[in-house]
XYZ file of C-alpha atoms in Angstrom:
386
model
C 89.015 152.138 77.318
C 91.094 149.030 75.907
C 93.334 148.130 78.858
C 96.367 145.398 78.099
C 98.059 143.373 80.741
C 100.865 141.423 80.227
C 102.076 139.162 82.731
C 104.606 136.888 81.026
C 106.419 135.655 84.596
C 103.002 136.009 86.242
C 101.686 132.611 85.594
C 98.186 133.596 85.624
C 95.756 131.584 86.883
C 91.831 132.153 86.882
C 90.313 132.086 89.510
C 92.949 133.073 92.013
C 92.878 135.552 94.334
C 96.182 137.681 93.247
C 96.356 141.453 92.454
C 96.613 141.006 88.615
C 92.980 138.476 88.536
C 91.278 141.471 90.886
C 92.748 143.796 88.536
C 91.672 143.056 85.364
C 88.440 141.636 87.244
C 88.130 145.328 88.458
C 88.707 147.196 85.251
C 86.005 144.824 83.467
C 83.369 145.845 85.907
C 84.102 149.357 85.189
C 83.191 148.984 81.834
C 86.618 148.660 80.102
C 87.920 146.066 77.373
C 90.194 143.974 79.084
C 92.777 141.213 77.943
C 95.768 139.390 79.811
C 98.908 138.373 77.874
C 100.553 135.082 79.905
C 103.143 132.748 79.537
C 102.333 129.111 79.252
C 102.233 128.186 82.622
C 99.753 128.377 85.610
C 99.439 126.588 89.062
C 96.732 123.685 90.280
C 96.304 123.052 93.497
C 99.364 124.846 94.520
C 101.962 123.151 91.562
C 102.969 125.017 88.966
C 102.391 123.226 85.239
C 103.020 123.976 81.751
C 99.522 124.344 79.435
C 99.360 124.982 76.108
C 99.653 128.455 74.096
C 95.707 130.221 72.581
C 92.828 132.087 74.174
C 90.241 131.768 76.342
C 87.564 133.952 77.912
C 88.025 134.760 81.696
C 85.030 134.097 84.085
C 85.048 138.033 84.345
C 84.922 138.429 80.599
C 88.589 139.569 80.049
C 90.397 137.684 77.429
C 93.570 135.591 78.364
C 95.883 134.974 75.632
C 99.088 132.762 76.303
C 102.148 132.485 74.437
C 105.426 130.971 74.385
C 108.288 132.314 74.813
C 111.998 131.589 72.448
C 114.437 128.917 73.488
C 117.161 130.115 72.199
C 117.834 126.545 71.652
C 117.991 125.826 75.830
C 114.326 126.114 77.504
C 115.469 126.906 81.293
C 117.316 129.808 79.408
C 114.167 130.685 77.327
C 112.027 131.118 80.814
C 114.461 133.852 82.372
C 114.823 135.614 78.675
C 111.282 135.754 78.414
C 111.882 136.639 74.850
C 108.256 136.616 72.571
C 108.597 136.747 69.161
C 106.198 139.433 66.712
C 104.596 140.629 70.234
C 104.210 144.056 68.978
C 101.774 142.905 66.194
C 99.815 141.240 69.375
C 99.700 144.885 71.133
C 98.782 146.294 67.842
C 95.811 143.847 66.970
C 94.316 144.973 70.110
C 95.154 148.659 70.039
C 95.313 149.365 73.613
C 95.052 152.599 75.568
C 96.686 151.095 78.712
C 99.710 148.778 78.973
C 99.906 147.093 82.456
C 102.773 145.199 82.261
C 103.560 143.186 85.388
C 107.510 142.666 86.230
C 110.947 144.122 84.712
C 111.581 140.160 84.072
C 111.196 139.938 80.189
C 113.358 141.004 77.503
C 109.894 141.449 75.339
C 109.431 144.933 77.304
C 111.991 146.355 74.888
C 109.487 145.293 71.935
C 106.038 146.547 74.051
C 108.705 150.176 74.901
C 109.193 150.599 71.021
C 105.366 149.630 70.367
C 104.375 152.704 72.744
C 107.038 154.999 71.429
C 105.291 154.694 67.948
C 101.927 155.132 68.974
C 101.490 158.582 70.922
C 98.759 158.846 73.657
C 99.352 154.831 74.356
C 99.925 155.175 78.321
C 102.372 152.049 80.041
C 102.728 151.002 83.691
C 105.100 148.683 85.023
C 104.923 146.931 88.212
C 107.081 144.981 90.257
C 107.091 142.907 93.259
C 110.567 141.292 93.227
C 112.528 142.582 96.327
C 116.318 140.871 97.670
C 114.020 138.288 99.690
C 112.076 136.926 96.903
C 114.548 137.474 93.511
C 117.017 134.238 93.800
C 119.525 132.701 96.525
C 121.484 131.988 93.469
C 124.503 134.404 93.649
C 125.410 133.811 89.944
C 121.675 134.074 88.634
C 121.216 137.471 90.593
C 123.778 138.814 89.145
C 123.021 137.820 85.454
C 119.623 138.417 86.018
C 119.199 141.286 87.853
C 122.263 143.248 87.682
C 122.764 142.884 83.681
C 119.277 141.607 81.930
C 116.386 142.676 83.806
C 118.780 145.630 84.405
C 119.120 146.691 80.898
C 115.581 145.953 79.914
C 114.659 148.589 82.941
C 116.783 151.167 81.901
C 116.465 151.093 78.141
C 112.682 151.403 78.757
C 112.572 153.386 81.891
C 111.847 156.952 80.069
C 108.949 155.278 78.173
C 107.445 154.074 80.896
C 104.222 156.236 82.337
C 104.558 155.083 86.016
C 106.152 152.375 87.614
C 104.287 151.050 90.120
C 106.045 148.841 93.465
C 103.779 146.934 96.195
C 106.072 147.488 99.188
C 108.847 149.499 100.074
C 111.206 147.074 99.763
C 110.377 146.506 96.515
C 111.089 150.533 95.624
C 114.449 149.629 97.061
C 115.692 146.818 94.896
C 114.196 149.325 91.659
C 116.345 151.724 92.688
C 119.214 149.967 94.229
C 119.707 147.093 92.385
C 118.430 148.505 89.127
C 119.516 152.105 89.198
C 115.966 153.793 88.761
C 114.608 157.052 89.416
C 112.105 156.903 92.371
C 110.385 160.120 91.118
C 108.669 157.706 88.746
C 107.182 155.416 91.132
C 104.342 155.109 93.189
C 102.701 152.627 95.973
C 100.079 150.039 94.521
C 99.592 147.808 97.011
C 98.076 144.447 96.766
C 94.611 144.543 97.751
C 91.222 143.212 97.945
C 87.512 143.381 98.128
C 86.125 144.836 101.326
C 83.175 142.656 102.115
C 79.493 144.610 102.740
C 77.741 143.455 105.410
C 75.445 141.276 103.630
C 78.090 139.808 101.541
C 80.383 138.845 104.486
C 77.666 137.630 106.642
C 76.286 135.172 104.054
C 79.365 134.230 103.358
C 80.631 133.836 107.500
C 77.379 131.698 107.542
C 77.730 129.318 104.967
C 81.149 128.853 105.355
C 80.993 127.959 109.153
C 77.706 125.743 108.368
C 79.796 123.807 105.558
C 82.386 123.276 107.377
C 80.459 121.977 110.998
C 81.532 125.167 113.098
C 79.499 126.842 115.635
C 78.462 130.836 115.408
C 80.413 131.094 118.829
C 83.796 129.281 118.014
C 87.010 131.745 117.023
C 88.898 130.358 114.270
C 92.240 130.912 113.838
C 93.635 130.815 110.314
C 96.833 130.352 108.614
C 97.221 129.807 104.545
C 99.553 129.980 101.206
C 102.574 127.667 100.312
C 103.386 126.356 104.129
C 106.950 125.501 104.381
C 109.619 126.480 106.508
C 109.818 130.103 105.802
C 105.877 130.563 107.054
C 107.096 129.352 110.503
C 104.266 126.732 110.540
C 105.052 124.920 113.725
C 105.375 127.878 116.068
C 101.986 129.130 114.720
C 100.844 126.038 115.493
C 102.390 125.868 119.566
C 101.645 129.344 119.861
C 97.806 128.323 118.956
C 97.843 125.447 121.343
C 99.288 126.904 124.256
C 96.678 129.809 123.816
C 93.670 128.163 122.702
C 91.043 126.812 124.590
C 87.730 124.942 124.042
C 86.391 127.051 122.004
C 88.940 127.732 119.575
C 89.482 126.191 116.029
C 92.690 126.406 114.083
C 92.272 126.036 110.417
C 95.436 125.660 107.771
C 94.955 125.567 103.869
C 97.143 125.452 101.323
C 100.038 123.314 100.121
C 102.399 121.484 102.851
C 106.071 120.940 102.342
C 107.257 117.699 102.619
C 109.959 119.266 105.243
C 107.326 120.095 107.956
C 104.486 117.156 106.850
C 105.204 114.862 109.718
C 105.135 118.301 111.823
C 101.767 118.462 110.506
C 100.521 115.293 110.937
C 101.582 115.419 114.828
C 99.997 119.019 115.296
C 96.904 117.300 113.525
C 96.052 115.168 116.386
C 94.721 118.114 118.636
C 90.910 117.835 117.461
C 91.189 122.031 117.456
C 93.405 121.778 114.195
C 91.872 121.237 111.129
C 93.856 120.871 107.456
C 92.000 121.646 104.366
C 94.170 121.460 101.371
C 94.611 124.078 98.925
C 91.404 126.074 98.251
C 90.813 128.338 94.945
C 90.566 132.262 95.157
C 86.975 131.961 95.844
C 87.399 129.201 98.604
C 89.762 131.114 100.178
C 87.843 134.587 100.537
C 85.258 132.373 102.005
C 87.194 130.444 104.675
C 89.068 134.170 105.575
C 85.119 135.374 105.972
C 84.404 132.111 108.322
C 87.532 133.058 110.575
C 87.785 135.660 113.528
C 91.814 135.700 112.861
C 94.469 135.177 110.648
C 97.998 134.487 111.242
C 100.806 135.343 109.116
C 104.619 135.682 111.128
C 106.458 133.760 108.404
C 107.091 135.482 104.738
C 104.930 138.027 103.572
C 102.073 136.613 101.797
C 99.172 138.354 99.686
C 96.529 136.240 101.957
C 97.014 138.776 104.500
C 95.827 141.908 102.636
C 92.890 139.335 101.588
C 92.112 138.380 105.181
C 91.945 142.109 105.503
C 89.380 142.509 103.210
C 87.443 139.680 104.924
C 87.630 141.839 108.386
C 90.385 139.452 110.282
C 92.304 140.428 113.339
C 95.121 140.315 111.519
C 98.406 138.799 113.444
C 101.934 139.627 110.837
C 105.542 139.997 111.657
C 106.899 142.998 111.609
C 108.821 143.722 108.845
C 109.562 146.745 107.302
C 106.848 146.241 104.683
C 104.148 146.113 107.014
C 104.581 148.553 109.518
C 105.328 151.238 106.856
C 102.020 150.026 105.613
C 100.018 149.544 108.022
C 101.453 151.261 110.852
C 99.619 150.729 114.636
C 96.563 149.421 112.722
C 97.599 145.389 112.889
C 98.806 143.608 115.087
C 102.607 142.084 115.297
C 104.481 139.878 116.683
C 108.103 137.874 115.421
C 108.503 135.256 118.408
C 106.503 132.510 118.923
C 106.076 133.600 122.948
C 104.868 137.044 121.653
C 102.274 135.485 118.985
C 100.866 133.006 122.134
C 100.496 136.309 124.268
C 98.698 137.686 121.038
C 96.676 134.975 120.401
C 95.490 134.838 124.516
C 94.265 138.178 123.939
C 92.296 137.897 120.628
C 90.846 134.344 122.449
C 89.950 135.031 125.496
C 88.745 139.366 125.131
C 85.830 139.547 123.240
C 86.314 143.776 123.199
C 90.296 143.195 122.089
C 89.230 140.363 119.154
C 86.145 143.215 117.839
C 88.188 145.659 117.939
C 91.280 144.120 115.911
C 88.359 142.643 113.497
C 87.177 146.749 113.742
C 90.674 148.157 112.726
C 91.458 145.318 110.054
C 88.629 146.214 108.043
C 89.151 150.025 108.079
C 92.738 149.421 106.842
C 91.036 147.368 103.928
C 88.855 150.137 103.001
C 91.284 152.797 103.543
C 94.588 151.458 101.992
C 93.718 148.045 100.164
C 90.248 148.597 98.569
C 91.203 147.407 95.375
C 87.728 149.409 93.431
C 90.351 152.626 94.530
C 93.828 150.644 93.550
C 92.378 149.930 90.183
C 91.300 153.405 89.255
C 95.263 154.112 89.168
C 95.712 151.916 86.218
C 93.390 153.743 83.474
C 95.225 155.910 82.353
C 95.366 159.306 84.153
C 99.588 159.599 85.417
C 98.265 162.267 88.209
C 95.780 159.957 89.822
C 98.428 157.383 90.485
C 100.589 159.932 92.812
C 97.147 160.251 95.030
């Protein structure tokens, strides 16, 4: 099968650990012909910066194509447009059988909606992950975003559209809400991951710990992503103090605000906390494997269905997202005196911290094995309701 994704506000970046690099990553180990359509643009060591337009060959054998989008004359108004001239000949040079396109958040969906329309049997999913907590604080850009463009494009290509596809339930919200859709059309694809074998996740928990100068019998406690405000940082980091004892490590990676650096640098004294810049995809999966728990009360972040995957008690706030997710399976807390009574529990019980590691994993195999996620995407409209 010839399977097309198109992620033209994605910024896709190789080597990453995000749902559309597992996805395409998946779909090429099940034997199918893969290529990603980007916009110019992809991040290094947590920054976002422009590169140039052609085509490469993935690591995972998927071909990445990037292209730039029409100015109109102003660029900031070209990047919210999203507007791609003669895309349809690009669809049509590869002659796919699946369209993956990823967000509502390009006028060129009109052009990929009339490609599909003309050739019968040609199968297209959207997905989307913008909710009212991640779309814009700008009242005035919401509204001419939203409300009008990314409206329009949504509705004038809504009854072409196979399945659309949402990765929490607030996101199913602002499709129907703020864009007027019909929810019969939708289904669940959560972001996921790779549930680690045994093998896999002890070589990895081993060379990890041994690279990085921990001992077999220290807990590590780990928090990740784009660490600013909104992740609630410095209350992870009391909580984790006030809990931890001897025998506990505290690990942070990522990119640091400059709002909360000197936070950092004082919580940095304690020889228990450790900062180790931003790590790739790869990096990442490893470090989650080295750690006993991972702590995530701020924003939702995709590291947490990841530290899933790499069988983490698994610490979140409880928004609606997760709990309709995940249910009693995790554990929660939104205070920084409930995530230090948390954190006592998972570092001082051995039986509590195995069985949180226990549940975390099940969850990942159950819900967020991404080998099952993928299989929705090829093709066959019934298998995504399941």
């Amino acid at each position: 099968m010839r399977i097309l994704h198109i992620g033209l506000a994605s910024h896709f970046t190789d080597g990453m650990a995000y749902q559309d690099n597992m996805l395409i990553e998946q779909a090429v180990k099940d034997g199918h012909i893969v290529r990603y359509i980007a916009d110019c643009a992809r991040y290094e060591s947590g920054i976002l910066v422009e590169c140039d337009p052609g085509e490469t060959v993935l690591e995972c054998g998927a071909r990445l194509t990037r292209v730039r989008f029409f100015s109109f004359g102003v660029k900031p108004l070209g990047e919210r447009v999203r507007h791609v001239k003669h895309f349809a000949e690009m669809i049509a040079s590869f002659r796919p059988n699946v369209i993956f396109v990823h967000s509502f958040s390009s006028v060129t969906l009109l052009q990929i909606a009339k490609y599909v329309t003309l050739h019968k049997g040609t199968v297209l999913y959207v997905d989307s992950h913008v909710d009212r907590a991640n779309a814009t604080d700008n009242k005035i850009a919401f509204v001419a975003l939203h409300r009008i463009l990314y409206k329009y494009v949504a509705r004038r290509t809504e009854k072409v559209i196979t399945r659309i596809f949402y990765v929490a339930s607030t996101c199913k919200s602002f499709l129907t809400e703020v864009y007027g859709l019909d929810s019969s059309n939708m289904s669940l694809l959560p972001l996921g991951g790779y549930p680690k074998s045994d093998i896999e996740y002890d070589e990895s928990r081993k060379r990890t710990r041994e690279k990085l100068g921990i001992s077999p019998g220290s807990i590590v406690v780990t928090h990740t992503g784009k660490i600013d405000q909104t992740k609630r940082m410095p209350e992870i980091l009391r909580a984790f103090r006030s809990a931890a004892n001897s025998n506990s490590i505290m690990l942070l990676a990522g990119s640091v605000s400059k709002d909360i650096q000197c936070e950092l640098e004082d919580f940095l004294h304690d020889d228990r906390v450790r900062f180790l810049g931003w790590l790739s995809g790869f990096d990442l999966e490893n470090l989650l494997c080295a750690s006993d728990v991972y702590v995530q009360i701020g924003t939702e972040s995709a590291t947490a269905q990841l530290a899933l995957s790499c069988r983490c008690a698994t610490v979140l706030q409880p928004t609606e997202n997760y709990t309709e997710l995940f249910g009693e399976m995790l554990l929660y807390a939104n205070k920084e005196d409930e995530l230090e009574e948390v954190l006592k529990n998972l570092l001082t019980n051995e039986r509590f911290l195995h069985d949180s590691k226990k549940k975390a994993f099940e969850v990942s195999k159950s819900i967020l094995n991404i080998r099952l996620i993928a299989k929705k995407t090829y093709g066959n409209a019934d298998e995504c309701e399941r």
